[in-house]
PDB file of C-alpha atoms and ligand atoms in Angstrom:
ATOM      1  CA  MET K 874      -9.669  16.086  17.611  1.00  0.00           C
ATOM      2  CA  LYS K 875     -12.103  13.993  19.692  1.00  0.00           C
ATOM      3  CA  VAL K 876     -10.916  11.193  22.025  1.00  0.00           C
ATOM      4  CA  ILE K 877     -13.522   8.641  22.855  1.00  0.00           C
ATOM      5  CA  VAL K 878     -12.448   6.500  26.073  1.00  0.00           C
ATOM      6  CA  THR K 879     -13.971   2.684  26.520  1.00  0.00           C
ATOM      7  CA  GLU K 880     -13.980   0.446  28.613  1.00  0.00           C
ATOM      8  CA  ASN K 881     -12.256  -2.226  26.909  1.00  0.00           C
ATOM      9  CA  TYR K 882     -10.391  -2.928  23.676  1.00  0.00           C
ATOM     10  CA  GLN K 883     -13.411  -4.766  21.852  1.00  0.00           C
ATOM     11  CA  GLN K 884     -15.221  -2.101  22.707  1.00  0.00           C
ATOM     12  CA  SER K 885     -12.914   0.659  20.449  1.00  0.00           C
ATOM     13  CA  CYS K 886     -13.299  -1.640  17.746  1.00  0.00           C
ATOM     14  CA  ASP K 887     -17.306  -1.678  18.014  1.00  0.00           C
ATOM     15  CA  VAL K 888     -16.933   1.861  18.269  1.00  0.00           C
ATOM     16  CA  ALA K 889     -14.562   1.833  15.233  1.00  0.00           C
ATOM     17  CA  ALA K 890     -17.037   0.041  12.864  1.00  0.00           C
ATOM     18  CA  LYS K 891     -19.758   1.864  14.109  1.00  0.00           C
ATOM     19  CA  ILE K 892     -17.942   5.381  12.871  1.00  0.00           C
ATOM     20  CA  ILE K 893     -17.366   3.240   9.463  1.00  0.00           C
ATOM     21  CA  GLN K 894     -20.655   1.900   9.314  1.00  0.00           C
ATOM     22  CA  GLN K 895     -22.100   5.263   9.586  1.00  0.00           C
ATOM     23  CA  THR K 896     -19.704   6.656   6.826  1.00  0.00           C
ATOM     24  CA  ILE K 897     -21.047   3.859   4.532  1.00  0.00           C
ATOM     25  CA  GLN K 898     -24.640   5.041   5.298  1.00  0.00           C
ATOM     26  CA  ALA K 899     -23.890   8.831   4.751  1.00  0.00           C
ATOM     27  CA  LYS K 900     -22.344   7.936   1.153  1.00  0.00           C
ATOM     28  CA  ALA K 901     -22.726   4.665  -0.429  1.00  0.00           C
ATOM     29  CA  ASP K 902     -19.755   4.935  -2.548  1.00  0.00           C
ATOM     30  CA  ALA K 903     -17.687   5.962   0.235  1.00  0.00           C
ATOM     31  CA  LYS K 904     -13.768   5.967  -0.174  1.00  0.00           C
ATOM     32  CA  LEU K 905     -12.247   4.533   2.847  1.00  0.00           C
ATOM     33  CA  GLY K 906      -8.307   4.615   3.883  1.00  0.00           C
ATOM     34  CA  LEU K 907      -7.808   1.395   5.204  1.00  0.00           C
ATOM     35  CA  ALA K 908      -5.360   0.190   7.821  1.00  0.00           C
ATOM     36  CA  THR K 909      -3.289  -2.923   8.460  1.00  0.00           C
ATOM     37  CA  GLY K 910      -1.521  -4.687  11.146  1.00  0.00           C
ATOM     38  CA  GLY K 911      -3.268  -6.759  14.708  1.00  0.00           C
ATOM     39  CA  THR K 912      -5.173  -3.330  15.669  1.00  0.00           C
ATOM     40  CA  PRO K 913      -7.995  -3.245  12.500  1.00  0.00           C
ATOM     41  CA  VAL K 914      -8.664  -6.985  12.761  1.00  0.00           C
ATOM     42  CA  PRO K 915     -11.784  -6.909  15.489  1.00  0.00           C
ATOM     43  CA  ILE K 916     -13.013  -3.723  13.602  1.00  0.00           C
ATOM     44  CA  TYR K 917     -13.263  -6.121  10.424  1.00  0.00           C
ATOM     45  CA  GLU K 918     -15.187  -8.781  11.806  1.00  0.00           C
ATOM     46  CA  ALA K 919     -17.490  -6.299  13.625  1.00  0.00           C
ATOM     47  CA  LEU K 920     -18.114  -4.862  10.199  1.00  0.00           C
ATOM     48  CA  ILE K 921     -18.333  -8.524   8.293  1.00  0.00           C
ATOM     49  CA  ALA K 922     -21.117  -9.202  10.904  1.00  0.00           C
ATOM     50  CA  MET K 923     -22.768  -5.893  10.037  1.00  0.00           C
ATOM     51  CA  ASN K 924     -22.779  -6.619   6.543  1.00  0.00           C
ATOM     52  CA  LYS K 925     -24.219 -10.493   6.833  1.00  0.00           C
ATOM     53  CA  ASN K 926     -26.668  -8.832   9.013  1.00  0.00           C
ATOM     54  CA  GLY K 927     -27.499  -6.219   6.514  1.00  0.00           C
ATOM     55  CA  GLU K 928     -26.968  -3.189   8.571  1.00  0.00           C
ATOM     56  CA  VAL K 929     -23.883  -2.477   6.063  1.00  0.00           C
ATOM     57  CA  ASP K 930     -23.577  -2.479   2.346  1.00  0.00           C
ATOM     58  CA  PHE K 931     -20.395  -2.591   0.736  1.00  0.00           C
ATOM     59  CA  SER K 932     -21.187  -2.440  -3.124  1.00  0.00           C
ATOM     60  CA  GLN K 933     -20.374   0.431  -3.958  1.00  0.00           C
ATOM     61  CA  VAL K 934     -17.588   1.460  -1.243  1.00  0.00           C
ATOM     62  CA  ARG K 935     -13.643   2.380  -2.799  1.00  0.00           C
ATOM     63  CA  THR K 936     -10.879   1.354  -0.535  1.00  0.00           C
ATOM     64  CA  VAL K 937      -7.124   2.432  -0.827  1.00  0.00           C
ATOM     65  CA  ASN K 938      -4.879   0.715   1.669  1.00  0.00           C
ATOM     66  CA  LEU K 939      -1.919   2.606   3.622  1.00  0.00           C
ATOM     67  CA  ASP K 940       0.587   0.714   2.614  1.00  0.00           C
ATOM     68  CA  GLU K 941       2.338  -2.439   1.554  1.00  0.00           C
ATOM     69  CA  TYR K 942       5.470  -4.596   2.583  1.00  0.00           C
ATOM     70  CA  CYS K 943       8.061  -4.062  -0.036  1.00  0.00           C
ATOM     71  CA  GLY K 944       9.460  -7.844  -1.818  1.00  0.00           C
ATOM     72  CA  LEU K 945       6.098  -9.503  -0.854  1.00  0.00           C
ATOM     73  CA  GLY K 946       3.978 -10.384  -3.680  1.00  0.00           C
ATOM     74  CA  PRO K 947      -0.228 -10.056  -3.176  1.00  0.00           C
ATOM     75  CA  ASP K 948      -0.477 -14.024  -2.551  1.00  0.00           C
ATOM     76  CA  HIS K 949       1.939 -13.864   0.354  1.00  0.00           C
ATOM     77  CA  PRO K 950       0.197 -14.358   3.350  1.00  0.00           C
ATOM     78  CA  GLN K 951       1.499 -11.911   5.046  1.00  0.00           C
ATOM     79  CA  SER K 952       1.194  -9.261   2.377  1.00  0.00           C
ATOM     80  CA  TYR K 953      -1.312  -6.707   3.104  1.00  0.00           C
ATOM     81  CA  ARG K 954      -3.563  -7.380   0.202  1.00  0.00           C
ATOM     82  CA  TYR K 955      -3.653 -10.686   1.421  1.00  0.00           C
ATOM     83  CA  PHE K 956      -4.369  -9.562   4.856  1.00  0.00           C
ATOM     84  CA  MET K 957      -6.848  -7.356   3.391  1.00  0.00           C
ATOM     85  CA  ASN K 958      -8.841  -9.983   1.359  1.00  0.00           C
ATOM     86  CA  ASP K 959      -8.614 -12.590   4.219  1.00  0.00           C
ATOM     87  CA  LYS K 960      -9.728 -10.251   6.916  1.00  0.00           C
ATOM     88  CA  LEU K 961     -12.437  -8.197   5.017  1.00  0.00           C
ATOM     89  CA  PHE K 962     -12.437  -8.003   1.253  1.00  0.00           C
ATOM     90  CA  ASN K 963     -13.641 -12.013   0.911  1.00  0.00           C
ATOM     91  CA  HIS K 964     -16.328 -11.659   3.600  1.00  0.00           C
ATOM     92  CA  VAL K 965     -18.383  -8.787   2.470  1.00  0.00           C
ATOM     93  CA  ASN K 966     -19.994  -7.689  -0.593  1.00  0.00           C
ATOM     94  CA  ILE K 967     -17.280  -5.424  -2.160  1.00  0.00           C
ATOM     95  CA  ASN K 968     -16.219  -5.149  -5.265  1.00  0.00           C
ATOM     96  CA  LYS K 969     -12.799  -5.857  -5.224  1.00  0.00           C
ATOM     97  CA  GLU K 970     -12.105  -4.344  -8.260  1.00  0.00           C
ATOM     98  CA  ASN K 971     -12.800  -1.146  -6.246  1.00  0.00           C
ATOM     99  CA  THR K 972     -10.125  -2.111  -3.697  1.00  0.00           C
ATOM    100  CA  TYR K 973      -6.514  -0.912  -4.089  1.00  0.00           C
ATOM    101  CA  VAL K 974      -3.424  -1.840  -1.956  1.00  0.00           C
ATOM    102  CA  VAL K 975      -0.278  -1.002  -3.505  1.00  0.00           C
ATOM    103  CA  SER K 976       1.670  -3.329  -5.178  1.00  0.00           C
ATOM    104  CA  GLY K 977       5.035  -4.459  -2.674  1.00  0.00           C
ATOM    105  CA  LEU K 978       6.853  -6.070  -6.229  1.00  0.00           C
ATOM    106  CA  GLY K 979       8.625  -4.207  -8.964  1.00  0.00           C
ATOM    107  CA  ASP K 980       9.941  -0.627  -9.222  1.00  0.00           C
ATOM    108  CA  PRO K 981       9.423   0.975  -5.172  1.00  0.00           C
ATOM    109  CA  ASN K 982       9.262   4.665  -6.812  1.00  0.00           C
ATOM    110  CA  ALA K 983       6.958   3.564  -9.193  1.00  0.00           C
ATOM    111  CA  ASN K 984       4.385   2.102  -6.727  1.00  0.00           C
ATOM    112  CA  ALA K 985       4.999   4.849  -4.698  1.00  0.00           C
ATOM    113  CA  GLU K 986       3.940   7.169  -7.185  1.00  0.00           C
ATOM    114  CA  GLU K 987       0.471   4.655  -8.164  1.00  0.00           C
ATOM    115  CA  LEU K 988      -0.525   4.806  -4.602  1.00  0.00           C
ATOM    116  CA  GLU K 989       0.068   8.766  -4.051  1.00  0.00           C
ATOM    117  CA  ARG K 990      -2.332   9.122  -7.352  1.00  0.00           C
ATOM    118  CA  MET K 991      -4.633   6.299  -5.942  1.00  0.00           C
ATOM    119  CA  VAL K 992      -5.467   8.278  -2.685  1.00  0.00           C
ATOM    120  CA  PHE K 993      -6.169  11.648  -4.613  1.00  0.00           C
ATOM    121  CA  GLU K 994      -7.834  10.482  -7.679  1.00  0.00           C
ATOM    122  CA  GLY K 995     -11.792  10.582  -7.609  1.00  0.00           C
ATOM    123  CA  GLY K 996     -11.451  12.171  -4.481  1.00  0.00           C
ATOM    124  CA  THR K 997      -9.291  11.965  -1.414  1.00  0.00           C
ATOM    125  CA  PRO K 998     -11.114   9.312   1.512  1.00  0.00           C
ATOM    126  CA  ASP K 999     -14.092   9.936   3.040  1.00  0.00           C
ATOM    127  CA  LEU K1000     -12.240   8.380   6.088  1.00  0.00           C
ATOM    128  CA  GLN K1001      -8.903   7.149   7.198  1.00  0.00           C
ATOM    129  CA  LEU K1002      -8.420   4.555   9.510  1.00  0.00           C
ATOM    130  CA  LEU K1003      -5.485   4.202  11.586  1.00  0.00           C
ATOM    131  CA  GLY K1004      -3.178   2.273  13.753  1.00  0.00           C
ATOM    132  CA  ILE K1005      -0.329   3.607  15.468  1.00  0.00           C
ATOM    133  CA  GLY K1006       3.353   2.352  16.039  1.00  0.00           C
ATOM    134  CA  THR K1007       4.486   2.182  19.492  1.00  0.00           C
ATOM    135  CA  ASN K1008       7.129   5.386  17.940  1.00  0.00           C
ATOM    136  CA  GLY K1009       3.742   6.690  16.733  1.00  0.00           C
ATOM    137  CA  HIS K1010       3.973   5.697  13.283  1.00  0.00           C
ATOM    138  CA  VAL K1011       0.959   6.109  11.044  1.00  0.00           C
ATOM    139  CA  GLY K1012       1.158   4.223   7.697  1.00  0.00           C
ATOM    140  CA  PHE K1013       4.623   3.283   8.493  1.00  0.00           C
ATOM    141  CA  ASN K1014       5.827   6.923   8.608  1.00  0.00           C
ATOM    142  CA  GLU K1015       8.223   6.345  10.941  1.00  0.00           C
ATOM    143  CA  ALA K1016       9.642   8.728  13.911  1.00  0.00           C
ATOM    144  CA  GLY K1017      12.775  10.405  13.226  1.00  0.00           C
ATOM    145  CA  ASP K1018      14.475  14.019  11.938  1.00  0.00           C
ATOM    146  CA  PHE K1019      11.280  14.530   8.956  1.00  0.00           C
ATOM    147  CA  VAL K1020       7.929  13.040   7.584  1.00  0.00           C
ATOM    148  CA  GLN K1021       7.602  12.856   4.025  1.00  0.00           C
ATOM    149  CA  ALA K1022       4.472  14.381   2.769  1.00  0.00           C
ATOM    150  CA  LYS K1023       4.222  12.127  -0.566  1.00  0.00           C
ATOM    151  CA  SER K1024       3.605   8.057  -0.730  1.00  0.00           C
ATOM    152  CA  HIS K1025       7.199   6.834  -0.606  1.00  0.00           C
ATOM    153  CA  MET K1026       9.377   4.022   0.303  1.00  0.00           C
ATOM    154  CA  GLU K1027      10.036   3.763   4.217  1.00  0.00           C
ATOM    155  CA  ASN K1028      12.887   2.003   5.728  1.00  0.00           C
ATOM    156  CA  LEU K1029      11.351   0.696   8.764  1.00  0.00           C
ATOM    157  CA  VAL K1030      13.212   1.200  12.193  1.00  0.00           C
ATOM    158  CA  PRO K1031      14.289  -1.422  14.236  1.00  0.00           C
ATOM    159  CA  SER K1032      11.221  -1.384  16.696  1.00  0.00           C
ATOM    160  CA  THR K1033       8.758  -1.596  13.711  1.00  0.00           C
ATOM    161  CA  ILE K1034      10.445  -4.814  12.306  1.00  0.00           C
ATOM    162  CA  GLU K1035      10.318  -6.186  16.067  1.00  0.00           C
ATOM    163  CA  ALA K1036       6.989  -5.476  16.649  1.00  0.00           C
ATOM    164  CA  ASN K1037       6.066  -6.731  13.151  1.00  0.00           C
ATOM    165  CA  ALA K1038       7.863 -10.269  13.748  1.00  0.00           C
ATOM    166  CA  ARG K1039       5.360 -11.445  15.648  1.00  0.00           C
ATOM    167  CA  PHE K1040       3.315 -12.171  12.263  1.00  0.00           C
ATOM    168  CA  PHE K1041       6.862 -14.080  10.560  1.00  0.00           C
ATOM    169  CA  GLU K1042       8.025 -17.735  11.384  1.00  0.00           C
ATOM    170  CA  THR K1043      11.532 -16.297  11.366  1.00  0.00           C
ATOM    171  CA  ARG K1044      12.777 -12.846  11.981  1.00  0.00           C
ATOM    172  CA  ASP K1045      15.112 -13.066   8.471  1.00  0.00           C
ATOM    173  CA  GLU K1046      11.335 -12.778   6.671  1.00  0.00           C
ATOM    174  CA  VAL K1047      10.245  -9.405   8.031  1.00  0.00           C
ATOM    175  CA  PRO K1048      10.298  -6.950   5.406  1.00  0.00           C
ATOM    176  CA  THR K1049      12.637  -4.243   6.391  1.00  0.00           C
ATOM    177  CA  GLN K1050      10.743  -1.515   4.008  1.00  0.00           C
ATOM    178  CA  ALA K1051       7.777  -0.627   2.970  1.00  0.00           C
ATOM    179  CA  ILE K1052       5.802   1.629   0.528  1.00  0.00           C
ATOM    180  CA  SER K1053       4.262   4.132   2.712  1.00  0.00           C
ATOM    181  CA  MET K1054       0.956   6.505   1.995  1.00  0.00           C
ATOM    182  CA  GLY K1055       2.817  10.162   2.976  1.00  0.00           C
ATOM    183  CA  MET K1056       1.695  12.231   5.996  1.00  0.00           C
ATOM    184  CA  LYS K1057       0.155  14.551   2.780  1.00  0.00           C
ATOM    185  CA  GLY K1058      -2.332  11.953   1.984  1.00  0.00           C
ATOM    186  CA  ILE K1059      -3.269  10.599   5.456  1.00  0.00           C
ATOM    187  CA  LEU K1060      -3.931  14.409   6.443  1.00  0.00           C
ATOM    188  CA  ALA K1061      -6.013  14.631   2.981  1.00  0.00           C
ATOM    189  CA  ALA K1062      -8.623  12.515   4.170  1.00  0.00           C
ATOM    190  CA  LYS K1063     -12.194  13.680   5.063  1.00  0.00           C
ATOM    191  CA  LYS K1064     -12.090  12.551   8.425  1.00  0.00           C
ATOM    192  CA  ILE K1065      -9.272  10.251  10.366  1.00  0.00           C
ATOM    193  CA  LEU K1066     -10.286   7.690  13.055  1.00  0.00           C
ATOM    194  CA  LEU K1067      -7.091   6.350  14.886  1.00  0.00           C
ATOM    195  CA  VAL K1068      -7.516   2.933  17.414  1.00  0.00           C
ATOM    196  CA  ALA K1069      -5.131   2.077  19.608  1.00  0.00           C
ATOM    197  CA  SER K1070      -4.663  -0.043  22.623  1.00  0.00           C
ATOM    198  CA  GLY K1071      -2.211  -1.438  24.926  1.00  0.00           C
ATOM    199  CA  PRO K1072       0.845  -0.327  26.973  1.00  0.00           C
ATOM    200  CA  SER K1073       3.128  -0.249  24.405  1.00  0.00           C
ATOM    201  CA  LYS K1074       1.160   2.636  22.879  1.00  0.00           C
ATOM    202  CA  GLN K1075       1.092   4.864  25.904  1.00  0.00           C
ATOM    203  CA  ASP K1076       4.159   7.417  24.939  1.00  0.00           C
ATOM    204  CA  ALA K1077       2.715   7.476  21.200  1.00  0.00           C
ATOM    205  CA  ILE K1078      -0.822   8.678  22.687  1.00  0.00           C
ATOM    206  CA  ARG K1079       0.627  10.577  25.049  1.00  0.00           C
ATOM    207  CA  GLY K1080       1.931  13.180  22.258  1.00  0.00           C
ATOM    208  CA  ILE K1081      -1.263  13.576  20.957  1.00  0.00           C
ATOM    209  CA  VAL K1082      -3.597  13.996  23.914  1.00  0.00           C
ATOM    210  CA  ALA K1083      -0.790  15.492  26.694  1.00  0.00           C
ATOM    211  CA  ASN K1084       0.019  18.616  24.738  1.00  0.00           C
ATOM    212  CA  ASP K1085      -0.057  20.906  21.834  1.00  0.00           C
ATOM    213  CA  ASN K1086       3.183  20.074  20.217  1.00  0.00           C
ATOM    214  CA  ILE K1087       3.752  18.504  16.299  1.00  0.00           C
ATOM    215  CA  THR K1088       7.189  16.547  16.152  1.00  0.00           C
ATOM    216  CA  PRO K1089       8.388  14.121  13.397  1.00  0.00           C
ATOM    217  CA  GLN K1090       9.799  12.101  16.386  1.00  0.00           C
ATOM    218  CA  ASN K1091       5.784  11.233  16.890  1.00  0.00           C
ATOM    219  CA  PRO K1092       4.223  11.538  13.449  1.00  0.00           C
ATOM    220  CA  ALA K1093       1.120  11.055  14.733  1.00  0.00           C
ATOM    221  CA  THR K1094       1.414  14.158  16.561  1.00  0.00           C
ATOM    222  CA  PHE K1095       0.847  15.563  12.654  1.00  0.00           C
ATOM    223  CA  LEU K1096      -2.775  14.993  12.880  1.00  0.00           C
ATOM    224  CA  LYS K1097      -3.100  17.720  15.275  1.00  0.00           C
ATOM    225  CA  LEU K1098      -3.073  19.340  11.892  1.00  0.00           C
ATOM    226  CA  HIS K1099      -6.557  17.991  10.764  1.00  0.00           C
ATOM    227  CA  PRO K1100     -10.108  19.433  11.520  1.00  0.00           C
ATOM    228  CA  ASP K1101     -11.746  16.197  12.171  1.00  0.00           C
ATOM    229  CA  VAL K1102      -9.586  13.445  14.323  1.00  0.00           C
ATOM    230  CA  THR K1103     -11.297  10.824  16.169  1.00  0.00           C
ATOM    231  CA  ILE K1104      -8.982   8.986  18.591  1.00  0.00           C
ATOM    232  CA  VAL K1105     -10.354   5.841  20.190  1.00  0.00           C
ATOM    233  CA  ILE K1106      -8.541   4.284  23.184  1.00  0.00           C
ATOM    234  CA  ASP K1107      -9.912   1.861  26.172  1.00  0.00           C
ATOM    235  CA  ARG K1108      -9.467   3.132  29.654  1.00  0.00           C
ATOM    236  CA  GLU K1109      -6.607   1.588  30.751  1.00  0.00           C
ATOM    237  CA  LEU K1110      -4.467   3.173  27.608  1.00  0.00           C
ATOM    238  CA  ALA K1111      -6.114   6.558  28.430  1.00  0.00           C
ATOM    239  CA  ASP K1112      -4.870   6.479  32.123  1.00  0.00           C
ATOM    240  CA  LEU K1113      -1.328   4.930  31.320  1.00  0.00           C
ATOM    241  CA  ALA K1114      -1.115   8.135  28.711  1.00  0.00           C
ATOM    242  CA  GLY K1115      -2.614  10.363  31.139  1.00  0.00           C
ATOM    243  CA  TYR K1116      -5.191  11.716  29.366  1.00  0.00           C
ATOM    244  CA  GLN K1117      -7.863  13.771  30.831  1.00  0.00           C
ATOM    245  CA  ALA K1118     -11.384  14.440  29.426  1.00  0.00           C
TER     246      ALA K1118
HETATM  247  C1  F6R V 193      -0.433  -0.785   8.824  1.00  0.00           C
HETATM  248  C2  F6R V 193       0.459   0.645   9.322  1.00  0.00           C
HETATM  249  C3  F6R V 193       0.850   0.448  10.418  1.00  0.00           C
HETATM  250  C4  F6R V 193       0.078  -0.050  11.807  1.00  0.00           C
HETATM  251  C5  F6R V 193       1.073  -0.038  13.181  1.00  0.00           C
HETATM  252  C6  F6R V 193       0.604  -0.268  14.585  1.00  0.00           C
HETATM  253  O1  F6R V 193      -1.192  -0.848   7.941  1.00  0.00           O
HETATM  254  O2  F6R V 193      -0.077   1.089   8.581  1.00  0.00           O
HETATM  255  O3  F6R V 193       1.218   1.763  11.045  1.00  0.00           O
HETATM  256  O4  F6R V 193      -1.243   0.402  11.995  1.00  0.00           O
HETATM  257  O5  F6R V 193       2.377  -0.342  12.934  1.00  0.00           O
HETATM  258  O6  F6R V 193       0.416  -1.665  13.924  1.00  0.00           O
HETATM  259  P1  F6R V 193      -0.313  -2.896  15.156  1.00  0.00           P
HETATM  260  O7  F6R V 193      -2.122  -2.316  14.651  1.00  0.00           O
HETATM  261  O8  F6R V 193      -0.183  -4.323  14.685  1.00  0.00           O
HETATM  262  O9  F6R V 193       0.076  -2.541  16.418  1.00  0.00           O
END
């Protein structure tokens, strides 16, 4: 596992964008596993700027997203399909037909099966971008007694619902379930890039960088099983998490 410590969150996002750019430069039709939430927004902004400057070409890029809220359709402003269009796809030269965000409407089991197929069909992602929850969840694979291998419907835990509430007008609107790529799909990516910032992520990051243990109580620790993981954190979070290079 490679840990990159930067001066600040913006620099972390610039580093992450550069790694994504290099992945596309090495393979024009790269398949990217993408994340939503607050963390990747400046990463996508940096990629949009690079695309406008001709530094990265999305014309052949394929994408598959980690998750989608159950109950929200693609036109809902807080759905992850809407987020991806709004924060990235509408602003770069990607063919939207090559982008996939699982549906949050309809039969969740059928949707989860489709997501699982989309992760593996045509080869697994060349790069999987991840944020991390305060409890160590990745792709909404929540902390608990076990993690699930295949894509599935996940019941979001109170701390996750609380964290997501900042994007909704009222607490009642915050979805309590999501369709989530399972740990097998995440770990099947050729390269994993996790970006984290902020004091609330310190316990989750400490669990990854401070020891060699793997536990479903911190699902991100399963990333230790992967041969090519890069974690980008800023100095403040590195210090809080007790990371020593
Ligand atoms: C989103 C996702 C989640 C987030 C996590 C952190 O697609 O998979 O696991 O990465 O909840 O969210 P932020 O970045 O908002 O702190």
